[in-house]
Coordinates of C-alpha atoms and ligand atoms in Angstrom, one line a residue:
X15 CA -17.6 -6.4 6.1
X16 CA -15.2 -4.1 7.7
X17 CA -15.2 -0.4 6.8
X18 CA -11.3 -0.6 7.4
X19 CA -10.4 -3.2 5.0
X20 CA -11.0 -4.0 1.4
X21 CA -10.0 -7.7 0.9
X22 CA -7.3 -8.2 -1.7
X23 CA -7.8 -10.4 -4.7
X24 CA -11.2 -11.5 -3.3
X25 CA -12.8 -13.5 -6.1
X26 CA -9.4 -15.1 -7.2
X27 CA -9.0 -16.4 -3.7
X28 CA -12.3 -17.7 -3.0
X29 CA -12.4 -19.4 -6.3
X30 CA -9.0 -20.7 -5.5
X31 CA -10.2 -22.5 -2.4
X32 CA -12.5 -24.6 -4.4
X33 CA -15.1 -24.7 -1.3
X34 CA -17.0 -27.9 -1.0
X35 CA -20.3 -28.1 0.6
X36 CA -20.3 -28.7 4.5
X37 CA -16.3 -28.4 4.2
X38 CA -14.1 -27.3 7.1
X39 CA -11.9 -24.3 6.3
X40 CA -9.5 -22.2 8.0
X41 CA -8.9 -18.4 7.5
X42 CA -5.5 -18.0 9.2
X43 CA -5.7 -14.3 9.0
X44 CA -9.1 -13.1 9.8
X45 CA -8.4 -9.4 10.1
X46 CA -11.4 -7.5 9.3
X47 CA -13.2 -10.7 8.2
X48 CA -13.6 -9.6 4.5
X49 CA -12.4 -12.9 3.1
X50 CA -14.2 -15.0 5.7
X51 CA -17.6 -13.1 4.9
X52 CA -17.2 -14.0 1.3
X53 CA -16.5 -17.6 1.8
X54 CA -19.4 -17.8 4.2
X55 CA -21.6 -16.3 1.4
X56 CA -20.3 -18.5 -1.3
X57 CA -19.8 -21.7 0.6
X58 CA -22.8 -24.1 1.2
X59 CA -22.9 -25.0 5.1
X60 CA -19.2 -24.8 5.4
X61 CA -17.6 -24.2 8.8
X62 CA -14.7 -21.7 9.2
X63 CA -12.1 -21.4 12.0
X64 CA -11.0 -17.8 11.8
X65 CA -7.5 -17.1 13.4
X66 CA -6.0 -13.7 14.4
X67 CA -3.3 -12.8 16.9
X68 CA -4.8 -9.5 17.3
X69 CA -7.6 -9.1 19.6
X70 CA -8.8 -5.9 17.9
X71 CA -9.5 -7.9 14.7
X72 CA -11.4 -10.6 16.4
X73 CA -13.7 -8.2 18.3
X74 CA -14.8 -6.7 14.9
X75 CA -15.4 -10.4 13.8
X76 CA -18.1 -10.8 16.6
X77 CA -20.7 -9.2 14.3
X78 CA -20.2 -11.7 11.5
X79 CA -20.2 -14.4 14.1
X80 CA -23.5 -13.6 15.4
X81 CA -24.8 -13.7 11.8
X82 CA -23.2 -17.1 11.4
X83 CA -23.3 -18.8 15.0
X84 CA -23.1 -22.2 13.9
X85 CA -20.5 -21.7 11.2
X86 CA -17.9 -19.3 12.3
X87 CA -15.5 -20.0 15.1
X88 CA -13.0 -17.2 16.1
X89 CA -9.7 -18.0 17.7
X90 CA -7.3 -15.5 19.2
X91 CA -3.9 -17.0 18.4
X92 CA -1.0 -17.0 16.2
X93 CA -1.5 -19.2 13.3
X94 CA 1.7 -21.0 14.1
X95 CA -0.4 -22.8 16.8
X96 CA -3.3 -23.8 14.4
X97 CA -2.7 -27.6 14.6
X98 CA -2.9 -27.6 18.6
X99 CA -5.9 -25.1 18.6
X100 CA -7.8 -27.1 16.2
X101 CA -7.2 -30.3 18.0
X102 CA -8.7 -28.7 20.9
X103 CA -11.8 -28.1 18.8
X104 CA -11.7 -31.9 17.8
X105 CA -10.5 -31.2 14.4
X106 CA -7.8 -33.1 12.8
X107 CA -8.5 -32.3 9.0
X108 CA -9.5 -29.4 7.0
X109 CA -10.6 -28.9 3.5
X110 CA -8.8 -25.7 2.9
X111 CA -6.9 -22.7 4.4
X112 CA -6.4 -19.2 3.5
X113 CA -3.5 -17.0 4.4
X114 CA -3.8 -13.2 3.7
X115 CA -0.5 -12.0 5.1
X116 CA 0.9 -9.1 6.8
X117 CA -0.8 -6.3 8.6
X118 CA -4.5 -5.1 8.0
X119 CA -5.2 -1.5 7.0
X120 CA -6.8 -1.1 10.4
X121 CA -3.6 -1.9 12.0
X122 CA -1.6 0.6 9.8
X123 CA -4.1 3.3 10.0
X124 CA -4.0 3.2 13.9
X125 CA -1.2 5.3 14.5
X126 CA -0.4 4.4 18.0
X127 CA 0.2 0.8 17.0
X128 CA 3.4 2.0 15.4
X129 CA 3.3 0.4 12.0
X130 CA 3.2 3.6 9.8
X131 CA 6.5 5.5 9.3
X132 CA 4.3 8.5 8.3
X133 CA 2.2 8.9 11.4
X134 CA 3.3 9.7 14.9
X135 CA 3.0 6.7 17.3
X136 CA 4.9 4.7 20.0
X137 CA 7.6 2.4 18.3
X138 CA 5.5 -0.7 19.0
X139 CA 4.7 -2.8 15.8
X140 CA 3.2 -5.9 17.9
X141 CA 0.4 -7.5 16.2
X142 CA -0.4 -9.5 19.3
X143 CA -0.8 -6.7 22.0
X144 CA -0.2 -9.2 24.8
X145 CA 3.1 -9.9 23.6
X146 CA 5.7 -8.1 25.7
X147 CA 8.6 -7.7 23.2
X148 CA 8.2 -4.6 20.7
X149 CA 10.0 -2.7 18.3
X150 CA 11.3 -0.2 21.0
X151 CA 13.3 -3.1 22.4
X152 CA 15.0 -3.7 19.2
X153 CA 15.9 -0.2 18.5
X154 CA 16.8 0.9 21.8
X155 CA 18.5 -2.3 23.3
X156 CA 19.9 -4.5 20.4
X157 CA 23.7 -4.2 19.4
X158 CA 24.7 -2.5 16.0
X159 CA 25.3 -6.0 14.5
X160 CA 21.8 -7.3 15.5
X161 CA 20.0 -4.2 14.3
X162 CA 22.0 -4.2 10.9
X163 CA 21.5 -7.8 10.3
X164 CA 17.6 -7.4 10.9
X165 CA 17.5 -4.5 8.6
X166 CA 19.6 -6.3 5.9
X167 CA 17.9 -9.7 6.2
X168 CA 14.2 -8.7 6.5
X169 CA 14.2 -5.3 4.8
X170 CA 16.8 -6.1 2.2
X171 CA 18.1 -2.7 2.8
X172 CA 21.4 -1.9 1.3
X173 CA 22.2 0.9 3.6
X174 CA 21.4 -1.2 6.7
X175 CA 24.8 -0.6 8.2
X176 CA 24.7 3.2 7.8
X177 CA 21.1 3.2 9.3
X178 CA 22.2 0.9 12.3
X179 CA 25.0 3.3 13.1
X180 CA 22.9 6.4 13.0
X181 CA 20.3 4.6 15.4
X182 CA 23.0 3.9 17.8
X183 CA 24.4 7.3 17.7
X184 CA 20.9 8.9 18.1
X185 CA 20.1 6.7 21.1
X186 CA 23.3 7.6 23.2
X187 CA 21.5 10.9 24.1
X188 CA 18.1 9.5 24.9
X189 CA 15.9 6.5 24.0
X190 CA 14.2 6.6 20.5
X191 CA 10.5 6.6 21.3
X192 CA 8.4 7.2 18.4
X193 CA 7.9 6.2 14.8
X194 CA 8.5 9.8 13.4
X195 CA 11.9 9.9 15.3
X196 CA 13.0 6.6 13.6
X197 CA 11.8 7.7 10.2
X198 CA 13.7 10.9 10.7
X199 CA 17.0 9.0 11.5
X200 CA 16.4 7.0 8.3
X201 CA 15.5 10.1 6.2
X202 CA 18.8 11.7 7.3
X203 CA 21.0 8.6 6.6
X204 CA 19.9 7.4 3.3
X205 CA 20.4 8.4 -0.3
X206 CA 18.2 11.1 -1.4
X207 CA 16.2 9.1 -4.0
X208 CA 15.8 6.2 -1.7
X209 CA 14.3 7.9 1.4
X210 CA 10.7 6.6 1.3
X211 CA 11.6 3.1 0.2
X212 CA 14.3 3.0 2.7
X213 CA 11.7 4.0 5.5
X214 CA 9.3 1.4 4.2
X215 CA 12.0 -1.4 4.2
X216 CA 13.3 -0.6 7.8
X217 CA 9.8 -0.7 9.1
X218 CA 8.9 -3.8 7.3
X219 CA 12.1 -5.4 8.7
X220 CA 11.3 -4.4 12.3
X221 CA 7.7 -5.6 11.9
X222 CA 8.8 -9.0 10.6
X223 CA 11.2 -9.4 13.3
X224 CA 9.1 -8.3 16.1
X225 CA 6.3 -10.6 15.1
X226 CA 8.3 -13.7 14.2
X227 CA 6.6 -13.6 10.9
X228 CA 8.9 -16.0 8.8
X229 CA 9.1 -18.6 11.4
X230 CA 5.2 -18.7 12.1
X231 CA 4.5 -18.8 8.3
X232 CA 6.9 -21.8 7.8
X233 CA 5.4 -23.7 10.7
X234 CA 1.7 -23.1 9.7
X235 CA 2.4 -24.1 6.0
X236 CA 3.8 -27.3 7.3
X237 CA 0.9 -27.9 9.7
X238 CA -1.6 -27.1 6.9
X239 CA -0.1 -30.0 4.8
X240 CA -0.4 -32.3 7.6
X241 CA -4.0 -31.3 8.2
X242 CA -5.4 -31.0 4.6
X243 CA -7.7 -33.7 3.1
X244 CA -6.8 -34.8 -0.4
X245 CA -7.8 -32.2 -2.8
X246 CA -7.9 -29.6 0.0
X247 CA -5.8 -26.2 -0.9
X248 CA -3.5 -23.9 0.5
X249 CA -4.1 -20.4 -0.7
X250 CA -1.7 -17.8 0.3
X251 CA -1.6 -13.9 -0.6
X252 CA 1.8 -12.3 0.4
X253 CA 3.0 -8.8 0.1
X254 CA 6.8 -8.9 -0.2
X255 CA 9.4 -10.9 -1.8
X256 CA 10.7 -12.7 1.5
X257 CA 7.2 -14.3 1.9
X258 CA 6.7 -15.0 -1.5
X259 CA 10.2 -16.8 -2.0
X260 CA 9.5 -18.8 1.2
X261 CA 6.1 -20.0 0.0
X262 CA 7.2 -20.8 -3.5
X263 CA 10.2 -22.7 -2.1
X264 CA 7.9 -24.7 0.3
X265 CA 5.4 -25.5 -2.3
X266 CA 8.3 -26.8 -4.7
X267 CA 9.8 -28.9 -1.9
X268 CA 6.4 -30.3 -1.0
X269 CA 5.7 -31.1 -4.7
X270 CA 9.0 -33.3 -5.0
X271 CA 8.8 -36.8 -4.9
X272 CA 12.6 -37.4 -4.3
X273 CA 15.3 -35.3 -2.9
X274 CA 18.4 -37.4 -3.3
X275 CA 21.4 -35.9 -5.1
X276 CA 21.3 -35.9 -8.8
X277 CA 24.2 -38.4 -8.9
X278 CA 22.5 -41.1 -6.9
X279 CA 21.8 -44.1 -9.0
X280 CA 18.8 -44.9 -7.0
X281 CA 16.3 -43.1 -4.7
X282 CA 17.0 -43.7 -1.1
X283 CA 15.1 -41.0 0.5
X284 CA 11.6 -41.6 1.7
X285 CA 10.6 -38.1 0.5
X286 CA 6.8 -38.4 -0.9
X287 CA 5.2 -35.6 -2.9
X288 CA 2.5 -34.0 -0.9
X289 CA 1.3 -31.1 -2.9
X290 CA 0.6 -30.3 -6.6
X291 CA 1.3 -26.5 -7.5
X292 CA -1.8 -25.1 -9.1
X293 CA 0.0 -21.6 -9.9
X294 CA 3.3 -22.0 -11.7
X295 CA 3.3 -18.2 -11.7
X296 CA 1.7 -16.4 -9.1
X297 CA -1.9 -14.5 -9.8
X298 CA -1.5 -10.8 -9.4
X299 CA -4.3 -8.1 -8.9
X300 CA -5.7 -6.4 -12.1
X301 CA -4.7 -2.8 -12.8
X302 CA -8.3 -1.9 -11.8
X303 CA -8.0 -3.4 -8.3
X304 CA -4.7 -1.7 -7.8
X305 CA -6.3 1.7 -8.5
X306 CA -9.1 0.9 -6.3
X307 CA -6.9 -0.4 -3.4
X308 CA -3.3 0.7 -3.2
X309 CA -2.7 -2.1 -0.8
X310 CA -3.2 -4.6 -3.3
X311 CA -0.2 -3.4 -5.6
X312 CA 2.4 -5.8 -4.1
X313 CA 0.1 -8.7 -3.5
X314 CA 0.7 -12.2 -5.0
X315 CA -1.6 -15.3 -4.9
X316 CA -0.2 -18.7 -4.8
X317 CA -2.1 -22.0 -4.6
X318 CA -1.5 -25.6 -3.9
X319 CA -3.4 -28.6 -3.7
X320 CA -3.0 -31.7 -1.3
X321 CA -2.3 -34.8 -3.0
X322 CA -3.5 -38.3 -1.9
X323 CA -0.4 -39.5 -0.1
X324 CA 0.0 -43.2 -0.2
Ligands
SAM6 C1 -3.9 -8.4 5.7 S1 -4.8 -8.8 7.3 C2 -6.0 -9.9 6.8 C3 -7.4 -9.2 6.2 C4 -8.4 -10.0 6.1 N1 -8.1 -11.3 4.9 C5 -9.7 -9.5 5.6 O1 -10.3 -9.7 4.5 O2 -10.2 -8.5 6.3 C6 -3.9 -9.8 8.1 C7 -4.3 -10.0 9.5 O3 -3.5 -11.3 9.8 C8 -3.2 -11.1 11.2 N2 -2.0 -11.9 11.2 C9 -0.9 -12.0 10.7 N3 0.1 -12.8 11.1 C10 -0.5 -13.6 11.9 C11 -0.2 -14.8 12.7 N4 1.1 -15.2 12.5 N5 -1.2 -15.3 13.4 C12 -2.6 -14.8 13.4 N6 -2.8 -13.8 12.7 C13 -1.8 -13.0 12.0 C14 -2.9 -9.6 11.4 O4 -3.1 -9.4 12.8 C15 -4.1 -9.1 10.5 O5 -5.2 -8.8 11.2

């Protein structure tokens, strides 16, 4: 529905949700509302709670809400608060939840939001513009070790130390204010072949850190398991290996019936299997989809289903 965003893996993710008539669903990352619009079209009398921490995303969603006033409820919040927010709506159980992670094309294309390393903007990167802490605070006020660790951990960038040192050197003269200033520092402090990749990795690292993305995802996955009805599904589209690893590990842990060390003769843990993994390998976009929408190129879709826990 949005002119800004082509939903990634759209038919695959809607089919994965196994929509049941009159079911209650969550779109944890409403964005431009593309996935929600399709769910509302395909689902018979379903109700959707659409979360987004970005007010701009939700204001676009008001058009869709007018079309489905009884079926779509938009909530401006981080999905890590989904259980509390749904409790306030008197919802304890849901039939499925979709996560289409990361930033929207809309956010990337708005240069002043600071997500893009190829457009001039403030060093911002907050998905929730009501949050005070931004990328500028990390780049200008954090120590060398802190910056290096963020770039290494969340960007998996091998030249993290060299880039962090260059940032510290640069900021002794004056604050680093813009995306292009930071991109330029990375450009001059990485291997000739790796420049574009290094910029993408450093910007990704800062974005993940500023928005607390990994912590929020972990919390929301845990809450989803608690809230799902039996046979309800968690469907997650991720865009980088850190997210995908977290999701894969989480699904595997939840599928396990026992977590005792292998040398224990008898199970003494109370761990119960809560999820059945539907996708042993992630579903990837077709070559055709990647050609139509370059944002899809790194997407991976994983699905798990809630078990009847006795
Ligand atoms: C890839 S876009 C979703 C696009 C959407 N599926 C569509 O079809 O238009 C991701 C959206 O999730 C939001 N988002 C990311 N992390 C979030 C979080 N922890 N809580 C709430 N919203 C989040 C972003 O603000 C962004 O609008």
